[in-house]
Coordinates of C-alpha atoms in Angstrom, one line a residue:
Chain A
X1 CA 0.0 0.0 0.0
X2 CA 1.2 3.5 -0.8
X3 CA -0.8 5.1 2.0
X4 CA -2.0 3.4 5.2
X5 CA -3.5 4.8 8.3
X6 CA -3.7 2.7 11.5
X7 CA -6.2 3.8 14.2
X8 CA -5.7 7.3 13.2
X9 CA -7.2 9.7 15.8
X10 CA -6.9 13.4 16.2
X11 CA -8.3 15.0 19.4
X12 CA -8.3 18.8 19.9
X13 CA -8.2 19.7 23.6
X14 CA -10.0 22.9 24.2
X15 CA -10.4 24.6 27.6
X16 CA -13.3 22.7 28.9
X17 CA -13.9 19.8 26.5
X18 CA -12.3 17.7 23.8
X19 CA -13.2 17.4 20.2
X20 CA -12.4 14.2 18.3
X21 CA -12.0 15.5 14.8
X22 CA -10.8 12.1 13.4
X23 CA -11.7 8.9 15.1
X24 CA -9.9 5.6 14.7
X25 CA -9.5 5.8 10.9
X26 CA -8.0 2.8 9.1
X27 CA -7.5 3.5 5.5
X28 CA -5.4 1.8 2.8
X29 CA -4.8 3.4 -0.5
X30 CA -3.0 1.6 -3.2
X31 CA -0.6 3.2 -5.6
X32 CA -2.4 4.8 -8.6
X33 CA -5.8 4.8 -6.9
X34 CA -8.1 7.8 -7.2
X35 CA -10.4 8.0 -4.2
X36 CA -12.8 10.6 -2.9
X37 CA -14.0 11.5 0.6
X38 CA -17.3 13.3 1.1
X39 CA -18.9 14.5 4.2
X40 CA -20.5 17.5 5.8
X41 CA -18.5 20.5 7.0
X42 CA -16.8 19.7 10.3
X43 CA -16.9 16.0 9.7
X44 CA -13.1 15.8 9.8
X45 CA -12.2 15.5 6.1
X46 CA -9.6 18.3 6.0
X47 CA -8.1 17.1 9.3
X48 CA -7.8 13.6 7.9
X49 CA -6.1 14.9 4.8
X50 CA -3.7 17.0 6.9
X51 CA -2.8 13.9 9.0
X52 CA -2.1 11.9 5.9
X53 CA 0.0 14.8 4.5
X54 CA 2.0 15.2 7.7
X55 CA 0.8 18.7 8.3
X56 CA -0.6 17.9 11.8
X57 CA 0.4 15.2 14.2
X58 CA -2.1 12.5 15.2
X59 CA -3.1 12.1 18.8
X60 CA -3.1 8.3 18.4
X61 CA -2.4 6.0 15.5
X62 CA 0.1 6.0 12.6
X63 CA 0.3 7.2 9.0
X64 CA 2.5 5.0 6.7
X65 CA 3.6 6.2 3.3
X66 CA 5.5 3.7 1.3
X67 CA 5.6 1.7 4.6
X68 CA 7.3 4.5 6.5
X69 CA 5.7 5.9 9.7
X70 CA 5.9 9.6 8.7
X71 CA 5.8 10.8 12.3
X72 CA 8.9 8.8 13.1
X73 CA 10.8 11.0 10.7
X74 CA 12.8 14.1 11.6
X75 CA 11.5 17.5 10.4
X76 CA 14.0 17.5 7.6
X77 CA 13.0 14.0 6.5
X78 CA 9.2 14.7 6.8
X79 CA 9.6 18.0 4.9
X80 CA 11.6 16.2 2.1
X81 CA 8.8 13.6 1.9
X82 CA 6.1 16.3 1.6
X83 CA 8.2 18.0 -1.0
X84 CA 9.0 15.0 -3.2
X85 CA 6.0 12.7 -2.7
X86 CA 3.0 14.8 -1.9
X87 CA 1.2 17.6 -3.7
X88 CA -1.3 19.6 -1.8
X89 CA -4.4 21.4 -3.1
X90 CA -6.1 23.6 -0.6
X91 CA -9.6 25.0 -0.3
X92 CA -8.3 28.5 -0.7
X93 CA -5.8 30.3 -2.9
X94 CA -2.5 29.1 -1.6
X95 CA -0.1 31.2 -3.6
X96 CA 2.6 33.2 -2.0
X97 CA 1.5 36.8 -2.6
X98 CA 5.0 38.3 -2.9
X99 CA 6.0 35.9 -5.7
X100 CA 5.0 35.8 -9.3
X101 CA 3.1 32.9 -10.8
X102 CA 6.4 31.5 -12.2
X103 CA 8.1 31.7 -8.8
X104 CA 5.1 30.1 -7.1
X105 CA 5.2 27.3 -9.6
X106 CA 8.9 26.8 -9.1
X107 CA 8.7 26.8 -5.3
X108 CA 8.4 23.0 -4.8
X109 CA 11.3 22.5 -7.2
X110 CA 13.3 25.2 -5.4
X111 CA 12.7 23.6 -2.1
X112 CA 14.1 20.4 -3.3
X113 CA 17.1 22.3 -4.6
X114 CA 16.7 22.0 -8.3
X115 CA 15.5 24.8 -10.5
X116 CA 16.7 24.5 -14.1
X117 CA 15.5 24.6 -17.6
X118 CA 13.6 21.3 -17.1
X119 CA 11.7 22.7 -14.2
X120 CA 11.0 25.9 -16.0
X121 CA 9.6 23.9 -18.9
X122 CA 7.4 21.8 -16.7
X123 CA 6.1 24.9 -14.9
X124 CA 5.1 26.3 -18.3
X125 CA 3.5 23.1 -19.4
X126 CA 1.5 22.7 -16.3
X127 CA 0.3 26.4 -16.6
X128 CA -0.7 25.6 -20.1
X129 CA -2.7 22.7 -18.9
X130 CA -4.7 25.0 -16.6
X131 CA -4.9 27.7 -19.3
X132 CA -2.7 30.3 -17.5
X133 CA 0.6 30.2 -19.4
X134 CA 0.1 33.9 -20.3
X135 CA 0.0 34.8 -16.7
X136 CA 3.4 33.5 -15.8
X137 CA 4.8 36.9 -14.8
X138 CA 1.7 38.1 -13.0
X139 CA 1.5 38.4 -9.2
X140 CA -1.4 36.6 -7.4
X141 CA -3.1 39.9 -6.8
X142 CA -3.4 40.4 -10.5
X143 CA -5.3 37.1 -10.9
X144 CA -8.9 36.3 -10.2
X145 CA -9.7 33.9 -7.3
X146 CA -10.4 31.1 -9.8
X147 CA -7.1 31.7 -11.6
X148 CA -5.2 31.6 -8.4
X149 CA -6.7 28.3 -7.5
X150 CA -5.8 26.9 -10.9
X151 CA -2.2 28.0 -10.5
X152 CA -2.1 26.3 -7.1
X153 CA -3.5 23.1 -8.6
X154 CA -0.9 23.2 -11.3
X155 CA 1.8 23.8 -8.7
X156 CA 0.8 20.7 -6.8
X157 CA 2.0 18.6 -9.8
X158 CA 5.3 20.4 -10.1
X159 CA 7.5 17.8 -8.5
X160 CA 5.6 14.9 -10.1
X161 CA 4.4 13.7 -6.6
X162 CA 3.2 10.2 -6.1
X163 CA 0.3 11.5 -4.0
X164 CA -2.1 14.4 -4.5
X165 CA -4.1 15.4 -1.5
X166 CA -6.8 17.7 -2.8
X167 CA -9.0 19.5 -0.3
X168 CA -12.0 20.8 -2.1
X169 CA -9.9 22.0 -5.1
X170 CA -12.9 23.1 -7.1
X171 CA -14.8 25.0 -4.4
X172 CA -15.8 28.4 -5.6
X173 CA -14.9 27.5 -9.2
X174 CA -17.5 27.8 -11.9
X175 CA -18.9 24.5 -13.4
X176 CA -16.6 24.7 -16.5
X177 CA -13.5 25.2 -14.4
X178 CA -14.6 22.5 -12.1
X179 CA -14.9 20.0 -14.9
X180 CA -11.5 21.2 -16.3
X181 CA -9.8 20.6 -12.9
X182 CA -11.5 17.2 -12.6
X183 CA -10.3 16.3 -16.1
X184 CA -6.8 17.3 -15.2
X185 CA -6.8 15.2 -12.0
X186 CA -8.1 12.2 -13.9
X187 CA -5.5 12.6 -16.6
X188 CA -2.7 12.8 -14.1
X189 CA -4.0 9.8 -12.3
X190 CA -4.2 7.8 -15.6
X191 CA -1.1 9.1 -17.4
X192 CA 1.4 9.7 -14.5
X193 CA -0.2 7.1 -12.1
X194 CA -0.6 9.7 -9.4
X195 CA -2.5 8.5 -6.4
X196 CA -5.2 11.1 -5.5
X197 CA -7.3 11.6 -2.4
X198 CA -10.0 14.1 -3.2
X199 CA -12.0 15.7 -0.5
X200 CA -15.2 17.2 -1.8
X201 CA -18.8 18.2 -1.0
X202 CA -19.8 17.3 -4.5
X203 CA -21.2 13.8 -4.9
X204 CA -21.1 14.3 -8.7
X205 CA -17.3 14.8 -8.5
X206 CA -16.9 11.9 -6.1
X207 CA -18.8 9.7 -8.4
X208 CA -16.1 10.1 -11.0
X209 CA -13.5 8.6 -8.7
X210 CA -12.6 4.9 -8.4
X211 CA -13.5 4.6 -4.7
X212 CA -15.7 6.7 -2.5
X213 CA -15.6 7.2 1.2
X214 CA -17.8 9.1 3.6
X215 CA -16.6 10.9 6.6
X216 CA -19.1 11.4 9.5
X217 CA -18.3 12.7 13.0
X218 CA -14.7 11.9 12.5
X219 CA -15.3 8.3 11.3
X220 CA -14.6 7.1 7.8
X221 CA -17.0 4.7 6.0
X222 CA -16.7 3.0 2.6
X223 CA -19.8 3.6 0.4
X224 CA -20.6 1.2 -2.3
X225 CA -23.8 2.6 -3.7
X226 CA -23.0 6.2 -3.7
X227 CA -25.4 8.2 -5.7
Chain B
X1 CA 17.5 31.3 -11.5
X2 CA 17.7 30.6 -7.8
X3 CA 14.7 30.7 -5.4
X4 CA 16.2 30.4 -2.0
X5 CA 15.8 31.9 1.5
X6 CA 17.5 35.2 0.4
X7 CA 15.3 35.4 -2.7
X8 CA 12.1 34.9 -0.8
X9 CA 13.2 37.4 1.9
X10 CA 14.1 40.0 -0.8
X11 CA 10.7 39.5 -2.5
X12 CA 9.0 39.9 0.8
X13 CA 11.0 43.1 1.6
X14 CA 10.2 44.5 -1.9
X15 CA 6.5 43.8 -1.7
X16 CA 5.9 44.9 1.9
X17 CA 7.1 48.5 1.4
X18 CA 5.5 50.1 4.4
X19 CA 7.0 47.6 6.8
X20 CA 10.3 47.7 5.1
X21 CA 10.5 51.5 5.3
X22 CA 9.6 51.5 9.0
X23 CA 12.2 49.0 9.9
X24 CA 14.9 50.5 7.8
X25 CA 14.3 54.0 9.2
X26 CA 14.4 52.7 12.8
X27 CA 17.7 50.9 12.2
X28 CA 19.1 53.8 10.1
X29 CA 18.5 56.3 12.9
X30 CA 20.1 54.0 15.5
X31 CA 23.1 53.3 13.3
X32 CA 23.5 57.0 12.4
X33 CA 23.6 58.1 16.0
X34 CA 26.0 55.3 17.0
X35 CA 28.2 55.9 14.0
X36 CA 28.3 59.7 14.5
X37 CA 29.0 59.3 18.2
X38 CA 32.0 57.0 17.6
X39 CA 33.4 59.1 14.7
X40 CA 33.0 62.3 16.7
X41 CA 34.7 60.8 19.6
X42 CA 37.6 59.5 17.5
X43 CA 37.8 62.7 15.6
X44 CA 37.9 64.7 18.8
X45 CA 40.5 62.5 20.3
X46 CA 42.8 62.3 17.3
X47 CA 42.5 66.0 16.5
X48 CA 43.4 66.8 20.1
X49 CA 46.4 64.6 20.0
X50 CA 47.4 65.9 16.6
X51 CA 46.9 69.4 17.9
X52 CA 49.2 68.7 20.8
X53 CA 51.8 67.1 18.5
X54 CA 51.5 70.1 16.2
X55 CA 52.0 72.5 19.0
X56 CA 55.1 70.5 20.0
X57 CA 55.1 72.3 23.4
X58 CA 55.2 70.5 26.7
X59 CA 54.2 73.5 28.8
X60 CA 52.3 76.7 28.0
X61 CA 52.9 79.7 30.2
X62 CA 50.2 82.4 30.4
X63 CA 49.3 85.2 32.8
X64 CA 47.7 83.8 36.0
X65 CA 44.4 85.7 35.2
X66 CA 44.2 84.2 31.6
X67 CA 41.8 81.4 30.9
X68 CA 43.0 77.9 30.4
X69 CA 44.9 78.3 27.1
X70 CA 45.0 74.8 25.7
X71 CA 41.3 74.3 25.5
X72 CA 40.9 77.7 23.8
X73 CA 43.5 76.8 21.2
X74 CA 42.1 73.3 20.6
X75 CA 38.4 74.2 20.8
X76 CA 38.6 77.6 19.2
X77 CA 37.1 79.8 21.9
X78 CA 38.1 83.5 21.9
X79 CA 41.7 84.1 22.7
X80 CA 42.5 85.7 26.1
X81 CA 43.1 89.4 26.1
X82 CA 45.6 89.0 28.9
X83 CA 49.2 89.3 27.8
X84 CA 52.5 88.7 29.4
X85 CA 55.8 90.5 28.8
X86 CA 58.5 88.9 26.6
X87 CA 60.9 89.6 29.4
X88 CA 59.9 86.3 31.0
X89 CA 61.3 84.3 28.0
X90 CA 64.9 84.6 29.1
X91 CA 64.1 84.0 32.8
X92 CA 62.1 80.9 32.0
X93 CA 64.7 79.6 29.6
X94 CA 67.1 79.7 32.5
X95 CA 65.2 77.2 34.6
X96 CA 66.9 73.8 34.7
X97 CA 65.3 71.3 32.3
X98 CA 63.9 73.9 29.9
X99 CA 65.2 73.2 26.4
X100 CA 63.4 75.8 24.3
X101 CA 61.0 78.7 24.8
X102 CA 58.9 80.2 22.0
X103 CA 56.5 83.1 22.4
X104 CA 53.1 83.1 20.6
X105 CA 50.4 85.6 20.2
X106 CA 46.8 84.6 19.6
X107 CA 44.3 87.2 18.3
X108 CA 40.9 87.0 16.8
X109 CA 39.8 89.6 14.1
X110 CA 36.8 91.6 15.3
X111 CA 33.7 92.5 13.4
X112 CA 34.4 96.2 13.7
X113 CA 36.4 98.2 11.3
X114 CA 37.6 97.2 7.9
X115 CA 38.7 93.6 8.6
X116 CA 38.4 91.3 5.7
X117 CA 36.5 88.7 7.8
X118 CA 35.7 88.4 11.4
X119 CA 36.6 85.4 13.5
X120 CA 40.0 84.7 11.9
X121 CA 42.7 83.7 14.4
X122 CA 46.0 85.5 13.9
X123 CA 48.9 83.6 15.3
X124 CA 52.1 85.5 15.7
X125 CA 55.4 83.7 16.2
X126 CA 59.0 84.6 16.7
X127 CA 60.9 83.3 13.7
X128 CA 64.1 83.2 15.8
X129 CA 62.9 81.1 18.6
X130 CA 59.7 79.4 17.3
X131 CA 59.6 75.6 17.2
X132 CA 55.9 75.3 16.4
X133 CA 55.2 77.1 13.1
X134 CA 58.7 77.9 11.9
X135 CA 59.9 74.3 11.3
X136 CA 57.0 73.8 9.0
X137 CA 57.4 77.1 7.3
X138 CA 61.1 76.5 6.7
X139 CA 60.4 73.1 5.3
X140 CA 57.8 74.4 2.9
X141 CA 59.0 77.9 2.1
X142 CA 62.3 78.7 3.4
X143 CA 61.1 81.9 5.1
X144 CA 58.2 84.3 5.0
X145 CA 58.6 87.6 3.1
X146 CA 57.1 90.8 4.5
X147 CA 53.3 90.8 4.1
X148 CA 53.2 87.1 3.5
X149 CA 51.2 84.8 5.7
X150 CA 50.3 81.1 6.0
X151 CA 46.7 80.1 6.0
X152 CA 45.1 77.4 8.0
X153 CA 43.5 74.4 6.2
X154 CA 40.0 75.7 7.0
X155 CA 40.1 78.4 4.3
X156 CA 39.9 77.8 0.6
X157 CA 42.4 80.5 -0.1
X158 CA 45.1 79.4 -2.5
X159 CA 48.7 80.6 -2.4
X160 CA 48.8 84.0 -4.0
X161 CA 45.4 85.1 -2.6
X162 CA 45.3 88.4 -0.8
X163 CA 43.7 88.7 2.6
X164 CA 43.1 92.2 4.1
X165 CA 43.8 92.4 7.7
X166 CA 43.2 95.7 9.5
X167 CA 43.4 97.4 6.2
X168 CA 46.6 95.8 4.9
X169 CA 46.9 93.2 2.2
X170 CA 48.7 90.0 3.1
X171 CA 49.5 87.4 0.5
X172 CA 48.9 83.7 1.3
X173 CA 52.3 82.1 0.8
X174 CA 51.2 78.5 1.8
X175 CA 48.6 76.5 3.6
X176 CA 49.0 74.5 6.8
X177 CA 47.8 70.9 6.7
X178 CA 44.5 70.1 8.4
X179 CA 44.8 69.5 12.2
X180 CA 41.3 69.8 13.4
X181 CA 42.5 72.3 16.0
X182 CA 40.4 75.5 15.6
X183 CA 43.2 78.0 16.1
X184 CA 45.4 76.3 13.5
X185 CA 42.7 75.5 10.9
X186 CA 41.0 78.8 11.2
X187 CA 44.2 80.8 11.7
X188 CA 46.7 82.7 9.7
X189 CA 50.3 82.8 10.8
X190 CA 52.8 85.7 10.7
X191 CA 56.0 86.8 12.4
X192 CA 55.5 88.6 15.7
X193 CA 57.3 91.8 14.5
X194 CA 54.8 92.1 11.7
X195 CA 51.9 91.5 14.1
X196 CA 53.2 94.3 16.4
X197 CA 53.5 96.6 13.4
X198 CA 50.0 95.7 12.4
X199 CA 48.7 96.4 15.9
X200 CA 50.5 99.8 16.0
X201 CA 49.1 100.8 12.6
X202 CA 45.6 99.8 13.7
X203 CA 45.8 102.4 16.4
X204 CA 46.9 105.1 14.0
X205 CA 43.8 104.9 11.8
X206 CA 40.4 105.9 13.0
X207 CA 38.5 103.7 10.6
X208 CA 40.4 100.6 11.7
X209 CA 39.5 98.7 14.8
X210 CA 42.2 98.8 17.4
X211 CA 44.4 95.8 18.3
X212 CA 45.1 96.1 22.0
X213 CA 48.3 94.2 21.6
X214 CA 51.5 96.2 22.5
X215 CA 55.0 95.5 21.3
X216 CA 56.7 93.1 23.6
X217 CA 53.5 91.4 24.7
X218 CA 52.7 87.8 24.0
X219 CA 49.7 85.5 24.7
X220 CA 51.8 82.6 25.8
X221 CA 55.3 81.3 26.1
X222 CA 55.6 77.7 24.8
X223 CA 58.2 75.5 26.5
X224 CA 59.8 72.4 25.3
X225 CA 61.5 70.5 28.1
X226 CA 64.8 68.7 27.8
X227 CA 64.6 64.9 27.2
X228 CA 64.2 63.0 30.4
X229 CA 62.8 66.0 32.3
X230 CA 59.4 66.0 33.9
X231 CA 57.1 68.7 32.5
X232 CA 55.1 68.8 35.7
X233 CA 58.2 69.5 37.8
X234 CA 59.2 72.4 35.6
X235 CA 55.7 73.8 35.5
X236 CA 55.7 73.8 39.3
X237 CA 59.1 75.6 39.3
X238 CA 57.8 78.3 36.9
X239 CA 54.8 78.9 39.1
X240 CA 57.1 79.0 42.2
X241 CA 59.5 81.6 40.7
X242 CA 56.7 83.6 38.9
X243 CA 53.5 83.4 40.9
X244 CA 51.9 85.9 38.5
X245 CA 52.1 83.2 35.8
X246 CA 50.3 80.0 35.1
X247 CA 52.2 77.0 33.7
X248 CA 49.9 74.5 31.9
X249 CA 51.3 71.0 31.2
X250 CA 50.0 70.1 27.8
X251 CA 49.4 66.4 28.3
X252 CA 47.6 67.0 31.6
X253 CA 45.5 69.8 30.1
X254 CA 44.8 67.5 27.1
X255 CA 43.4 64.9 29.5
X256 CA 41.1 67.5 31.1
X257 CA 39.9 68.7 27.7
X258 CA 39.3 65.1 26.6
X259 CA 37.3 64.6 29.8
X260 CA 35.2 67.7 29.1
X261 CA 34.5 66.4 25.6
X262 CA 33.6 63.0 26.8
X263 CA 31.0 64.4 29.1
X264 CA 29.4 66.0 26.0
X265 CA 29.7 62.8 24.1
X266 CA 28.2 60.7 26.9
X267 CA 24.8 62.2 26.2
X268 CA 25.2 61.3 22.5
X269 CA 26.0 57.7 23.5
X270 CA 23.0 57.6 25.8
X271 CA 20.9 58.8 22.9
X272 CA 22.4 56.2 20.7
X273 CA 21.6 53.4 23.2
X274 CA 18.1 54.7 23.5
X275 CA 17.6 54.7 19.7
X276 CA 18.9 51.1 19.5
X277 CA 16.6 50.0 22.3
X278 CA 13.7 51.6 20.5
X279 CA 14.8 50.1 17.2
X280 CA 15.1 46.6 18.6
X281 CA 11.6 46.8 20.2
X282 CA 10.1 48.3 17.0
X283 CA 11.7 45.8 14.7
X284 CA 10.6 43.0 17.0
X285 CA 7.0 44.3 17.1
X286 CA 6.9 44.9 13.3
X287 CA 8.3 41.4 12.6
X288 CA 5.9 39.8 15.0
X289 CA 3.0 41.5 13.3
X290 CA 4.4 40.6 9.9
X291 CA 4.8 37.0 11.0
X292 CA 1.2 36.9 12.3
X293 CA 0.0 38.2 9.0
X294 CA 2.0 35.5 7.2
X295 CA 1.0 32.5 9.2
X296 CA -0.9 30.9 6.3
X297 CA 2.1 31.7 3.9
X298 CA 4.4 29.8 6.3
X299 CA 2.0 27.0 6.5
X300 CA 1.9 26.7 2.7
X301 CA 5.7 26.8 2.5
X302 CA 5.8 24.0 5.0
X303 CA 3.2 22.0 3.0
X304 CA 5.4 22.5 -0.1
X305 CA 8.4 21.0 1.7
X306 CA 10.0 23.9 3.6
X307 CA 11.7 22.8 6.8
X308 CA 11.4 24.6 10.2
X309 CA 15.0 25.7 9.6
X310 CA 14.0 27.2 6.3
X311 CA 11.2 29.2 7.8
X312 CA 13.4 30.4 10.7
X313 CA 16.1 31.3 8.2
X314 CA 13.7 33.3 6.0
X315 CA 12.5 35.5 8.9
X316 CA 16.1 36.0 10.2
X317 CA 17.4 36.7 6.6
X318 CA 14.7 39.4 6.2
X319 CA 15.8 41.0 9.5
X320 CA 19.5 40.8 8.4
X321 CA 18.8 42.4 5.0
X322 CA 16.8 45.1 6.6
X323 CA 19.4 45.6 9.3
X324 CA 22.2 45.8 6.8
X325 CA 20.3 48.2 4.6
X326 CA 19.3 50.4 7.5
X327 CA 22.7 50.5 9.0
X328 CA 24.4 51.3 5.7
X329 CA 21.9 54.1 5.0
X330 CA 22.2 55.4 8.5
X331 CA 26.0 55.4 8.4
X332 CA 26.0 57.1 5.0
X333 CA 23.7 59.7 6.4
X334 CA 25.9 60.1 9.5
X335 CA 29.0 60.4 7.3
X336 CA 27.3 62.9 5.1
X337 CA 26.3 64.9 8.1
X338 CA 29.7 64.8 9.7
X339 CA 31.6 65.8 6.5
X340 CA 28.9 68.1 5.1
X341 CA 28.4 69.9 8.4
X342 CA 32.0 70.0 9.5
X343 CA 31.8 73.8 10.1
X344 CA 28.6 73.3 12.2
X345 CA 30.3 70.7 14.3
X346 CA 33.4 72.9 14.9
X347 CA 31.6 76.1 15.4
X348 CA 28.4 75.2 17.2
X349 CA 29.3 72.1 19.1
X350 CA 32.7 73.7 19.8
X351 CA 34.5 70.5 19.2
X352 CA 37.9 69.8 17.7
X353 CA 37.3 67.8 14.6
X354 CA 39.3 65.7 12.3
X355 CA 37.5 62.9 10.3
X356 CA 39.4 59.7 11.0
X357 CA 41.0 57.9 8.1
X358 CA 39.1 55.7 5.7
X359 CA 40.4 52.5 7.3
X360 CA 39.1 53.5 10.6
X361 CA 35.7 54.6 9.2
X362 CA 35.5 51.3 7.3
X363 CA 36.3 49.4 10.5
X364 CA 33.7 51.3 12.5
X365 CA 31.2 50.7 9.7
X366 CA 31.8 46.9 9.9
X367 CA 31.5 47.0 13.6
X368 CA 28.2 48.9 13.4
X369 CA 26.9 46.4 10.8
X370 CA 27.8 43.6 13.1
X371 CA 26.0 45.4 16.0
X372 CA 23.0 45.9 13.8
X373 CA 23.0 42.2 12.7
X374 CA 23.4 41.1 16.3
X375 CA 20.6 43.3 17.5
X376 CA 18.4 42.3 14.6
X377 CA 19.0 38.7 15.6
X378 CA 17.7 39.6 19.1
X379 CA 14.7 41.4 17.6
X380 CA 13.8 38.7 15.1
X381 CA 14.7 35.5 17.0
X382 CA 11.4 35.1 18.8
X383 CA 9.2 35.9 15.7
X384 CA 11.4 33.6 13.6
X385 CA 11.2 30.8 16.2
X386 CA 7.4 31.1 16.5
X387 CA 7.0 31.0 12.7
X388 CA 9.2 27.9 12.4
X389 CA 7.4 26.1 15.2
X390 CA 3.9 26.7 13.8
X391 CA 2.1 23.5 13.0
X392 CA 1.6 23.6 9.3
X393 CA -2.1 22.7 9.5
X394 CA -2.8 25.3 12.1
X395 CA -0.9 27.9 10.2
X396 CA -2.7 27.1 7.0
X397 CA -6.1 27.3 8.7
X398 CA -5.4 30.6 10.4
X399 CA -7.6 33.4 9.2
X400 CA -10.5 31.0 8.4

């Protein structure tokens, strides 16, 4: 398995009470799978994705990527894993406002210490895929919200990660852009074999994935008959 | 192209102009005051020492009622109007341990009458006995002709230029090198006999302001003691034999003048310490605010693969760049002020002034940049640490 979670639990301790955002989740995702997780707001989808991506530490349980417990790694090693193996897509525009589109695109490559002509070429190609090659020198503030989201989606593929963790990547996008993004995800899954975990509200989008899961009150369920 | 910590820091500095200007100004003010204080102190110290060396006298003898002569010469306050007779020269020369004696007259041109310019110090010396001005004149010129004078470095008069003193034209024969000592830099030098003549003529013409100096009077008798002799002992002997006179030991007086100057500079250093403290607090607050605003940005960088060390380094790098920029600008402003307003410093702060050599200025600049980097580390350490330690997920969700 490429991704495996074992009894994954995340508890937030507030002043007077505790909130169990993710409860005892056991998930196994094979390499090249395209799965979706649906659920209401506050059901724990985003927290689960962050736990898998090593952005937050579980209270209990383990996350294994390629058989490695990611929380046994040092900060340097975990950061390297995020940089090389995982591409994130967030619910919001996640571009660095002080950098141009080109610099934002090249950031993952720069963080792994390699920015050359090959990376420049890939950045341009990815921007072409999201229809924004002409905006390469623009700053995020010069783009619309939707355009910023598309650049961030393209950036997630920059280092050719094995895993894409997409948290509502099409939220706030119009239907046409939503379809375009979905097409891109499917293409990357099929052509490059990227493993994708898509968190979405949309059952229509989820229906297009190979496996569908539902998150409810922090627990994860498999759904066979989804629609 | 390279996208690294420095590049990210520079982009952030460029795009967040308001914050950048605020931090740079705070550091520039602090650096300018520290730089100016150190350079002023060094300039004061070296010009006083150079002045003493230029004087070449170990003891200065003046009438008892005269003000302390050394600080007047070095700091440029008005020369004393109390004179002593030249008859003391031979008697003092007879005291054991005295090697040379040389009389000097210090005058300041007044605003009345037909003087060319008020506030010029006229220094009269005896070409036969002098060991202060004459050696330099002989080296440069051979000897001074009648109506020839030597100008201090503080004037832009070139040799051949004519200066009118009490109605009479004097030709500038040469210029003295810069000493930072007011009497020398703002003075013109002529033989005593010519000065007595000038004083006499000034009393003969109604439209010329009188010079009260009489023939045979001098402002001070400068003494060089024999090698191995103690200046202090000789000064005491002079005051014992001639109670109406005051014998000032140059090195001792220099120490007192330096002390006076240091008192003045102490307040400048206090101001500098205050501006640094303010700058450190300000930079820390501004960086903390900036880090708070950029929580999500740091979270995204972490998600993209930035390590804690990278985030810490970026905040520190920003502080370093701003500190370097601020301190360089501050020092340039300080240097421009100290060189551009040299006359202001000499005349209004009443300080001896000699800008130290370039090596010293460069050394001090490096020290100030180091101080600035050190204090910017102090100011940015906590904001940088906090940014690095943010949990990426919490950072990304901030502002939701």
